[in-house]
Short mmCIF file of C-alpha atoms and ligand atoms in Angstrom, two decimals:
data_model
loop_
_atom_site.label_atom_id
_atom_site.label_comp_id
_atom_site.label_asym_id
_atom_site.label_seq_id
_atom_site.Cartn_x
_atom_site.Cartn_y
_atom_site.Cartn_z
CA MET B 1 25.88 -72.69 -67.74
CA ASN B 2 22.69 -72.45 -65.78
CA SER B 3 22.61 -70.70 -62.40
CA LEU B 4 20.15 -73.20 -60.97
CA VAL B 5 22.54 -76.04 -61.79
CA VAL B 6 25.46 -74.16 -60.20
CA MET B 7 23.39 -73.53 -57.10
CA SER B 8 22.27 -77.16 -56.79
CA VAL B 9 25.75 -78.60 -57.31
CA PHE B 10 27.23 -76.18 -54.79
CA ALA B 11 24.53 -76.76 -52.16
CA ALA B 12 24.82 -80.53 -52.57
CA ALA B 13 28.61 -80.35 -52.20
CA VAL B 14 28.34 -78.22 -49.05
CA VAL B 15 25.90 -80.66 -47.47
CA LEU B 16 27.89 -83.71 -48.55
CA ARG B 17 31.10 -82.31 -47.15
CA LEU B 18 29.40 -81.36 -43.89
CA VAL B 19 27.85 -84.81 -43.44
CA LEU B 20 31.13 -86.55 -44.24
CA ARG B 21 33.09 -84.37 -41.83
CA LEU B 22 30.60 -84.74 -38.98
CA TRP B 23 30.51 -88.49 -39.54
CA LEU B 24 34.30 -88.73 -39.34
CA ILE B 25 34.45 -86.58 -36.21
CA GLY B 26 31.74 -88.70 -34.59
CA ARG B 27 33.70 -91.86 -35.41
CA GLN B 28 36.89 -90.39 -33.95
CA ILE B 29 35.15 -89.37 -30.70
CA ARG B 30 33.50 -92.78 -30.26
CA HIS B 31 36.63 -94.74 -31.14
CA VAL B 32 38.85 -92.80 -28.73
CA ALA B 33 36.24 -92.97 -25.95
CA ARG B 34 35.90 -96.75 -26.38
CA HIS B 35 39.66 -97.25 -25.92
CA ARG B 36 40.05 -94.70 -23.13
CA ASP B 37 40.46 -97.14 -20.26
CA ALA B 38 43.13 -99.46 -21.62
CA VAL B 39 46.61 -98.60 -22.85
CA PRO B 40 47.21 -100.47 -26.16
CA ALA B 41 49.40 -103.56 -25.70
CA ASP B 42 52.31 -102.12 -27.72
CA PHE B 43 52.58 -99.23 -25.27
CA ALA B 44 51.75 -101.09 -22.05
CA GLY B 45 55.23 -100.73 -20.56
CA THR B 46 55.91 -97.17 -21.71
CA VAL B 47 52.69 -95.15 -21.40
CA SER B 48 50.82 -94.77 -18.11
CA LEU B 49 47.07 -95.18 -17.96
CA GLU B 50 46.86 -91.62 -16.67
CA ALA B 51 48.70 -90.21 -19.71
CA HIS B 52 46.60 -92.38 -22.01
CA ARG B 53 43.39 -91.06 -20.48
CA LYS B 54 44.57 -87.48 -20.70
CA ALA B 55 45.31 -87.97 -24.41
CA ALA B 56 41.83 -89.43 -24.91
CA ASP B 57 40.14 -86.56 -23.06
CA TYR B 58 42.16 -83.96 -24.94
CA THR B 59 41.38 -85.56 -28.31
CA ILE B 60 37.67 -85.78 -27.52
CA ALA B 61 37.52 -82.18 -26.27
CA ARG B 62 39.19 -80.97 -29.45
CA GLN B 63 36.89 -83.03 -31.67
CA ARG B 64 33.82 -81.66 -29.89
CA LEU B 65 34.98 -78.14 -30.64
CA GLU B 66 35.64 -79.32 -34.19
CA LEU B 67 32.02 -80.47 -34.47
CA LEU B 68 30.89 -76.97 -33.60
CA THR B 69 33.33 -75.13 -35.86
CA THR B 70 32.56 -77.45 -38.77
CA ALA B 71 28.82 -76.91 -38.51
CA TRP B 72 29.30 -73.19 -37.95
CA GLY B 73 31.72 -72.92 -40.88
CA SER B 74 29.16 -74.46 -43.25
CA ALA B 75 26.46 -72.10 -41.98
CA VAL B 76 28.74 -69.10 -42.49
CA LEU B 77 29.63 -70.30 -46.01
CA LEU B 78 25.96 -70.56 -46.95
CA GLY B 79 25.42 -67.17 -45.28
CA TRP B 80 28.02 -65.55 -47.51
CA THR B 81 26.81 -67.23 -50.67
CA LEU B 82 23.30 -68.56 -51.16
CA LEU B 83 21.78 -66.51 -48.32
CA GLY B 84 23.10 -63.27 -49.83
CA GLY B 85 25.72 -62.04 -47.32
CA LEU B 86 28.41 -61.35 -49.91
CA ASP B 87 25.87 -59.79 -52.26
CA ALA B 88 24.66 -57.33 -49.61
CA LEU B 89 28.20 -56.44 -48.52
CA ASN B 90 29.23 -55.99 -52.15
CA VAL B 91 26.45 -53.48 -52.82
CA LEU B 92 27.32 -51.59 -49.63
CA VAL B 93 31.06 -51.38 -50.30
CA ARG B 94 30.66 -50.70 -54.02
CA ASP B 95 28.26 -47.79 -53.52
CA ALA B 96 30.40 -46.32 -50.75
CA VAL B 97 33.83 -46.63 -52.38
CA GLN B 98 33.65 -46.94 -56.16
CA PRO B 99 32.16 -43.52 -57.09
CA ARG B 100 34.77 -41.64 -55.10
CA TRP B 101 37.92 -43.79 -55.23
CA GLY B 102 37.47 -45.95 -58.28
CA ASP B 103 37.34 -49.59 -59.28
CA LEU B 104 40.56 -50.87 -57.73
CA ALA B 105 39.94 -49.27 -54.32
CA TYR B 106 36.40 -50.67 -54.26
CA GLN B 107 37.61 -54.19 -55.01
CA ILE B 108 40.41 -54.09 -52.43
CA ALA B 109 37.97 -52.71 -49.85
CA LEU B 110 35.54 -55.55 -50.60
CA VAL B 111 38.16 -58.29 -50.13
CA MET B 112 39.40 -56.63 -46.92
CA ALA B 113 35.86 -56.29 -45.58
CA VAL B 114 35.19 -59.99 -46.20
CA SER B 115 38.42 -61.06 -44.51
CA VAL B 116 37.88 -58.78 -41.48
CA ILE B 117 34.30 -59.99 -41.03
CA GLY B 118 35.43 -63.60 -41.53
CA SER B 119 38.09 -63.25 -38.80
CA LEU B 120 35.61 -61.65 -36.39
CA ILE B 121 33.16 -64.49 -36.99
CA ASP B 122 35.84 -67.06 -36.09
CA LEU B 123 37.14 -65.06 -33.14
CA PRO B 124 35.03 -66.66 -30.37
CA PHE B 125 36.21 -70.12 -31.44
CA ASP B 126 39.87 -69.05 -31.46
CA LEU B 127 39.52 -67.58 -27.99
CA TRP B 128 37.75 -70.66 -26.70
CA ARG B 129 40.40 -72.96 -28.16
CA THR B 130 43.31 -71.07 -26.62
CA PHE B 131 41.95 -69.96 -23.26
CA ARG B 132 39.56 -72.77 -22.46
CA LEU B 133 40.57 -75.95 -24.22
CA GLU B 134 44.37 -75.63 -24.35
CA GLN B 135 44.30 -74.02 -20.91
CA ARG B 136 42.32 -76.88 -19.39
CA PHE B 137 44.89 -79.44 -20.52
CA GLY B 138 47.82 -77.32 -19.43
CA PHE B 139 49.14 -76.46 -22.90
CA ASN B 140 48.34 -72.78 -23.10
CA ARG B 141 51.05 -70.31 -22.10
CA MET B 142 49.48 -67.34 -23.89
CA THR B 143 48.28 -64.30 -21.95
CA PRO B 144 45.33 -62.24 -23.26
CA GLY B 145 47.77 -59.37 -23.87
CA LEU B 146 50.05 -61.51 -26.03
CA TRP B 147 47.05 -62.96 -27.86
CA LEU B 148 45.83 -59.45 -28.71
CA LYS B 149 49.30 -58.36 -29.81
CA ASP B 150 49.60 -61.44 -32.06
CA ALA B 151 46.20 -60.73 -33.60
CA LEU B 152 47.03 -57.08 -34.31
CA VAL B 153 50.54 -57.74 -35.67
CA GLY B 154 49.16 -60.62 -37.74
CA ALA B 155 46.47 -58.42 -39.26
CA LEU B 156 48.97 -55.65 -39.97
CA VAL B 157 51.48 -57.99 -41.63
CA GLY B 158 48.64 -59.61 -43.59
CA ALA B 159 47.59 -56.20 -44.88
CA VAL B 160 51.11 -54.99 -45.71
CA VAL B 161 51.92 -58.20 -47.57
CA GLY B 162 48.47 -59.06 -48.92
CA VAL B 163 47.11 -55.75 -50.23
CA PRO B 164 49.88 -55.06 -52.79
CA LEU B 165 49.65 -58.65 -54.03
CA LEU B 166 45.87 -58.40 -54.27
CA ALA B 167 46.14 -55.08 -56.10
CA LEU B 168 48.58 -56.63 -58.57
CA VAL B 169 46.31 -59.62 -59.25
CA LEU B 170 43.22 -57.41 -59.66
CA TRP B 171 45.11 -55.15 -62.01
CA LEU B 172 46.26 -58.14 -64.08
CA MET B 173 42.70 -59.44 -64.25
CA ALA B 174 41.60 -56.12 -65.71
CA ALA B 175 44.57 -55.33 -67.94
CA ALA B 176 46.31 -58.54 -69.04
CA GLY B 177 43.71 -59.87 -71.48
CA PRO B 178 42.22 -63.37 -71.69
CA LEU B 179 45.41 -65.01 -70.41
CA TRP B 180 45.43 -62.89 -67.23
CA TRP B 181 45.36 -66.09 -65.15
CA LEU B 182 48.80 -67.09 -66.41
CA TRP B 183 50.21 -63.72 -65.35
CA ALA B 184 48.38 -63.86 -62.03
CA PHE B 185 49.79 -67.32 -61.48
CA ALA B 186 53.32 -66.08 -62.21
CA ALA B 187 52.80 -63.29 -59.67
CA LEU B 188 51.54 -65.72 -57.02
CA ALA B 189 54.34 -68.20 -57.65
CA GLY B 190 56.98 -65.46 -57.43
CA PHE B 191 55.39 -64.21 -54.25
CA THR B 192 55.43 -67.71 -52.71
CA LEU B 193 59.13 -68.13 -53.44
CA LEU B 194 59.86 -64.67 -52.04
CA MET B 195 57.99 -65.57 -48.84
CA GLN B 196 60.24 -68.61 -48.37
CA VAL B 197 63.03 -66.11 -47.75
CA VAL B 198 61.07 -63.28 -46.14
CA TYR B 199 59.04 -65.34 -43.68
CA PRO B 200 61.83 -66.91 -41.61
CA THR B 201 64.05 -63.85 -41.65
CA VAL B 202 61.56 -60.98 -41.31
CA ILE B 203 58.07 -62.13 -40.31
CA ALA B 204 58.65 -65.00 -37.86
CA PRO B 205 60.97 -62.83 -35.68
CA MET B 206 58.06 -60.40 -35.18
CA PHE B 207 56.28 -63.12 -33.22
CA ASN B 208 59.11 -65.08 -31.60
CA LYS B 209 62.67 -64.62 -30.41
CA PHE B 210 65.23 -66.71 -32.28
CA GLN B 211 68.54 -67.24 -30.55
CA PRO B 212 71.53 -69.12 -31.92
CA LEU B 213 71.80 -72.57 -30.35
CA ALA B 214 74.16 -72.03 -27.41
CA ASP B 215 74.67 -75.59 -26.13
CA GLU B 216 78.13 -76.32 -27.58
CA ALA B 217 77.99 -80.09 -27.11
CA LEU B 218 74.61 -80.34 -28.85
CA LYS B 219 75.74 -77.91 -31.52
CA GLY B 220 78.76 -80.10 -32.28
CA ARG B 221 76.56 -83.16 -32.62
CA VAL B 222 74.04 -81.40 -34.81
CA GLU B 223 76.72 -79.93 -37.06
CA ALA B 224 78.35 -83.34 -37.49
CA LEU B 225 74.95 -84.77 -38.45
CA MET B 226 74.35 -82.01 -41.00
CA GLN B 227 77.79 -82.57 -42.48
CA ARG B 228 77.05 -86.31 -42.87
CA CYS B 229 73.76 -85.46 -44.58
CA GLY B 230 75.28 -82.79 -46.84
CA PHE B 231 72.99 -80.09 -45.48
CA ARG B 232 74.20 -76.52 -45.21
CA ALA B 233 72.14 -74.18 -43.08
CA GLN B 234 72.59 -70.52 -42.34
CA GLY B 235 72.21 -71.20 -38.67
CA LEU B 236 70.79 -73.23 -35.82
CA PHE B 237 68.21 -71.37 -33.81
CA VAL B 238 66.21 -71.89 -30.66
CA MET B 239 62.73 -70.37 -30.73
CA ASP B 240 60.85 -69.36 -27.58
CA GLY B 241 57.82 -71.51 -28.40
CA SER B 242 57.16 -71.82 -24.66
CA ARG B 243 55.82 -68.25 -24.65
CA ARG B 244 52.65 -69.47 -26.32
CA SER B 245 52.29 -73.19 -25.87
CA ALA B 246 53.79 -76.26 -24.24
CA HIS B 247 53.59 -78.19 -27.53
CA ALA B 248 57.05 -79.03 -28.88
CA ASN B 249 58.44 -79.07 -32.42
CA ALA B 250 61.45 -78.65 -34.68
CA TYR B 251 61.60 -77.56 -38.30
CA PHE B 252 63.76 -76.04 -40.95
CA THR B 253 62.67 -73.25 -43.24
CA GLY B 254 63.77 -71.25 -46.21
CA PHE B 255 65.82 -72.36 -49.15
CA GLY B 256 69.18 -71.52 -50.69
CA ALA B 257 71.12 -69.18 -48.47
CA SER B 258 68.22 -68.50 -46.10
CA LYS B 259 67.93 -72.10 -44.86
CA ARG B 260 67.81 -72.38 -41.11
CA VAL B 261 67.09 -75.02 -38.54
CA VAL B 262 64.75 -74.04 -35.74
CA PHE B 263 64.25 -75.92 -32.47
CA PHE B 264 61.42 -75.04 -30.10
CA ASP B 265 62.83 -74.46 -26.61
CA THR B 266 60.08 -76.82 -25.41
CA LEU B 267 61.67 -79.58 -27.51
CA LEU B 268 65.21 -79.03 -26.23
CA SER B 269 64.07 -79.02 -22.62
CA ARG B 270 62.43 -82.43 -22.99
CA LEU B 271 64.75 -84.49 -25.20
CA THR B 272 68.25 -85.84 -24.66
CA PRO B 273 70.95 -84.69 -27.13
CA GLY B 274 70.73 -88.04 -28.94
CA GLU B 275 66.97 -87.65 -29.32
CA VAL B 276 67.32 -84.09 -30.59
CA GLU B 277 69.80 -85.36 -33.16
CA ALA B 278 67.36 -88.08 -34.27
CA VAL B 279 64.49 -85.58 -34.61
CA LEU B 280 66.69 -83.29 -36.67
CA ALA B 281 67.76 -86.26 -38.81
CA HIS B 282 64.05 -86.81 -39.52
CA GLU B 283 63.70 -83.16 -40.61
CA LEU B 284 66.78 -83.55 -42.81
CA GLY B 285 65.07 -86.60 -44.30
CA HIS B 286 62.35 -84.27 -45.58
CA PHE B 287 65.08 -82.12 -47.04
CA HIS B 288 66.91 -85.08 -48.58
CA HIS B 289 63.76 -86.35 -50.30
CA ARG B 290 62.86 -82.81 -51.44
CA HIS B 291 59.45 -82.99 -49.78
CA VAL B 292 59.07 -79.23 -49.42
CA PRO B 293 59.72 -78.37 -53.09
CA LYS B 294 57.40 -81.22 -54.08
CA ARG B 295 54.66 -79.82 -51.86
CA ILE B 296 55.14 -76.30 -53.20
CA LEU B 297 55.03 -77.58 -56.79
CA THR B 298 51.80 -79.51 -56.13
CA LEU B 299 50.28 -76.44 -54.53
CA MET B 300 51.25 -74.37 -57.54
CA GLY B 301 49.67 -76.93 -59.85
CA VAL B 302 46.42 -76.58 -57.93
CA TRP B 303 46.63 -72.78 -58.15
CA LEU B 304 47.31 -72.82 -61.86
CA ALA B 305 44.32 -75.11 -62.48
CA SER B 306 42.09 -73.01 -60.18
CA LEU B 307 43.06 -69.74 -61.85
CA ALA B 308 42.57 -71.19 -65.33
CA LEU B 309 39.15 -72.40 -64.22
CA LEU B 310 38.39 -68.97 -62.81
CA GLY B 311 39.39 -67.41 -66.12
CA TRP B 312 36.52 -69.32 -67.66
CA LEU B 313 34.01 -69.07 -64.78
CA MET B 314 34.49 -65.33 -64.42
CA ALA B 315 32.85 -64.73 -67.78
CA GLN B 316 29.74 -66.79 -66.91
CA PRO B 317 26.91 -64.84 -65.23
CA ALA B 318 25.60 -68.16 -63.85
CA PHE B 319 28.79 -68.52 -61.78
CA TYR B 320 27.88 -65.40 -59.78
CA VAL B 321 24.12 -65.79 -59.69
CA GLY B 322 24.34 -69.50 -58.84
CA LEU B 323 26.49 -68.64 -55.82
CA GLY B 324 24.13 -65.93 -54.61
CA VAL B 325 25.73 -62.77 -56.00
CA GLN B 326 24.52 -60.31 -58.64
CA PRO B 327 27.49 -59.26 -60.80
CA SER B 328 27.75 -55.51 -61.34
CA LEU B 329 27.22 -53.96 -64.73
CA MET B 330 28.98 -50.69 -63.94
CA ALA B 331 31.98 -52.04 -62.02
CA PRO B 332 34.51 -54.85 -62.51
CA ASN B 333 33.58 -58.16 -60.88
CA HIS B 334 37.11 -59.48 -60.47
CA ALA B 335 37.21 -59.26 -56.68
CA LEU B 336 33.80 -60.93 -56.49
CA ALA B 337 35.03 -63.77 -58.69
CA LEU B 338 38.18 -64.22 -56.56
CA LEU B 339 36.11 -64.25 -53.36
CA LEU B 340 33.69 -66.81 -54.77
CA LEU B 341 36.60 -69.02 -55.80
CA MET B 342 38.08 -68.77 -52.30
CA LEU B 343 34.73 -69.52 -50.66
CA ALA B 344 33.50 -72.29 -52.96
CA GLY B 345 36.83 -73.85 -54.01
CA PRO B 346 37.60 -75.63 -50.72
CA VAL B 347 34.17 -77.29 -50.79
CA PHE B 348 35.29 -79.27 -53.81
CA GLY B 349 38.97 -79.41 -52.85
CA PHE B 350 37.90 -81.36 -49.77
CA LEU B 351 37.64 -84.46 -51.94
CA LEU B 352 41.41 -84.30 -52.36
CA ALA B 353 42.00 -84.39 -48.58
CA PRO B 354 42.56 -88.17 -48.31
CA LEU B 355 45.04 -88.00 -51.18
CA THR B 356 47.14 -85.15 -49.77
CA ALA B 357 47.03 -86.71 -46.29
CA ALA B 358 48.24 -90.04 -47.69
CA VAL B 359 51.12 -88.39 -49.54
CA SER B 360 52.07 -86.47 -46.41
CA ARG B 361 52.04 -89.65 -44.28
CA ARG B 362 54.23 -91.40 -46.83
CA HIS B 363 56.71 -88.53 -46.60
CA GLU B 364 56.83 -88.96 -42.82
CA PHE B 365 57.71 -92.65 -43.20
CA GLU B 366 60.42 -91.76 -45.73
CA ALA B 367 61.88 -89.14 -43.38
CA ASP B 368 61.83 -91.62 -40.48
CA ALA B 369 63.64 -94.21 -42.57
CA TYR B 370 66.25 -91.64 -43.53
CA ALA B 371 66.67 -90.63 -39.87
CA CYS B 372 67.39 -94.27 -38.96
CA ARG B 373 70.18 -94.37 -41.51
CA GLN B 374 71.80 -91.14 -40.29
CA ALA B 375 71.13 -91.29 -36.55
CA SER B 376 69.92 -93.73 -33.92
CA GLY B 377 66.55 -95.37 -34.58
CA ALA B 378 66.21 -96.11 -30.86
CA ASP B 379 66.65 -92.41 -30.08
CA LEU B 380 64.04 -91.48 -32.69
CA ARG B 381 61.56 -93.94 -31.17
CA ALA B 382 62.21 -92.58 -27.68
CA ALA B 383 61.83 -88.99 -28.91
CA LEU B 384 58.59 -89.67 -30.78
CA LEU B 385 57.11 -91.45 -27.79
CA LYS B 386 57.92 -88.45 -25.59
CA LEU B 387 56.43 -86.06 -28.15
CA PHE B 388 53.28 -88.13 -28.60
CA GLN B 389 52.82 -88.12 -24.83
CA ASP B 390 53.72 -84.48 -24.28
CA ASN B 391 51.32 -83.38 -26.99
CA ALA B 392 48.64 -85.74 -25.66
CA SER B 393 48.20 -87.33 -29.11
CA THR B 394 45.84 -90.25 -28.91
CA LEU B 395 47.33 -93.73 -29.43
CA THR B 396 43.98 -95.08 -30.61
CA PRO B 397 42.61 -92.90 -33.42
CA ASP B 398 39.77 -94.05 -35.66
CA PRO B 399 41.24 -95.63 -38.84
CA ALA B 400 38.86 -93.83 -41.21
CA TYR B 401 39.54 -90.49 -39.54
CA VAL B 402 43.28 -91.13 -39.89
CA ARG B 403 42.97 -91.88 -43.61
CA PHE B 404 41.15 -88.63 -44.17
CA HIS B 405 42.79 -86.15 -41.84
CA TYR B 406 46.14 -87.29 -40.44
CA SER B 407 49.12 -85.62 -42.07
CA HIS B 408 51.37 -87.71 -39.79
CA PRO B 409 51.04 -91.45 -39.21
CA PRO B 410 49.50 -92.35 -35.84
CA ALA B 411 51.92 -93.42 -33.10
CA SER B 412 51.23 -97.14 -33.42
CA GLU B 413 52.00 -97.29 -37.17
CA ARG B 414 54.96 -94.99 -36.95
CA LEU B 415 56.68 -96.70 -34.05
CA ALA B 416 55.93 -100.13 -35.50
CA ALA B 417 57.63 -99.10 -38.76
CA LEU B 418 60.64 -97.89 -36.76
CA ALA B 419 60.78 -101.04 -34.67
CA GLY B 420 61.08 -103.05 -37.89
CA ARG B 421 64.34 -101.27 -38.76
ZN1 ZN Q 501 58.16 -85.01 -40.55
#
């Protein structure tokens, strides 16, 4: 492998991805703006012009921010790699940590330094999104104090969970021989399964309050639905989503004995009991069709392939040099290799975006169809319409943008499919 070839391929991919993304965002902004002043015929009786315009303005405002973050993200990526940011940081951390605390400490410190700097670089955009954009459209409920607390708790949990896993992977890379990537994959897969249990029961409650669903009438309905669907959950919970945002949602998490159904309080306050039942039936549709295990398996396939690839790349000096980093001769380069994979991998993974989005949209249709069999299709339509409006989702997205980025079908396609049932 030649470092000049690596560099050229990488730079071309970064530019190509950037151009494609900016083009799609531009299309979405223009398409939504063009349709801003007329409610589509299918929604003429149900959506007001005012709500339609708000959705258009909200979509455009978000896409404008997206333009900025996309351009900025590409600049930062080139800054880390070809412009030498990671190389300089590596030298700094290595010389400061390795002689005194050893190889493993140096590598953990390097990964932590990159993730802290990366978060700080994105910070202004996060703040702007929450306190300007979401605020302007009336969605933000977050106070600066809560935001800060979330950031600190999130960083702490990330460190407590992430550092031991990172240490384990780095140790395997050094000690497990040429097939280290198989062992590292097993560790990651085990960790992912463990998180399915730990996240809903331990981590999510650090950020939100979960209370058992108290509304007896609704509870009876929901339990009857779950019985019909053959779904056994450990509990029905209401989450105080309204503390942070007015956006509404429902989901179920965990597997085996840790399965639980979670309703956002913002959802319950807006929907009738029949509509809540229909939304839950949709979620159970995902369960029935095993969409979550399928997604986890796909993700694991991608990891396995990426780690196997890294096992080969890691031994090629051109991999490091081509991405702007000088590998060390006196210290292990495992952390560097992992960081380069994390930085450069998504540039190529982006090509898979239309495929994963299409699969995800198909799953939504399947879950909707299931919901119509188990609950009322009319209630599901009414609920979705309320949610589309409450979340100010545009009714007129650009078709190309949808194909590339939408994990859920746009309102028009989704309601049309439901109307046909
Ligand atoms: Zn869904």
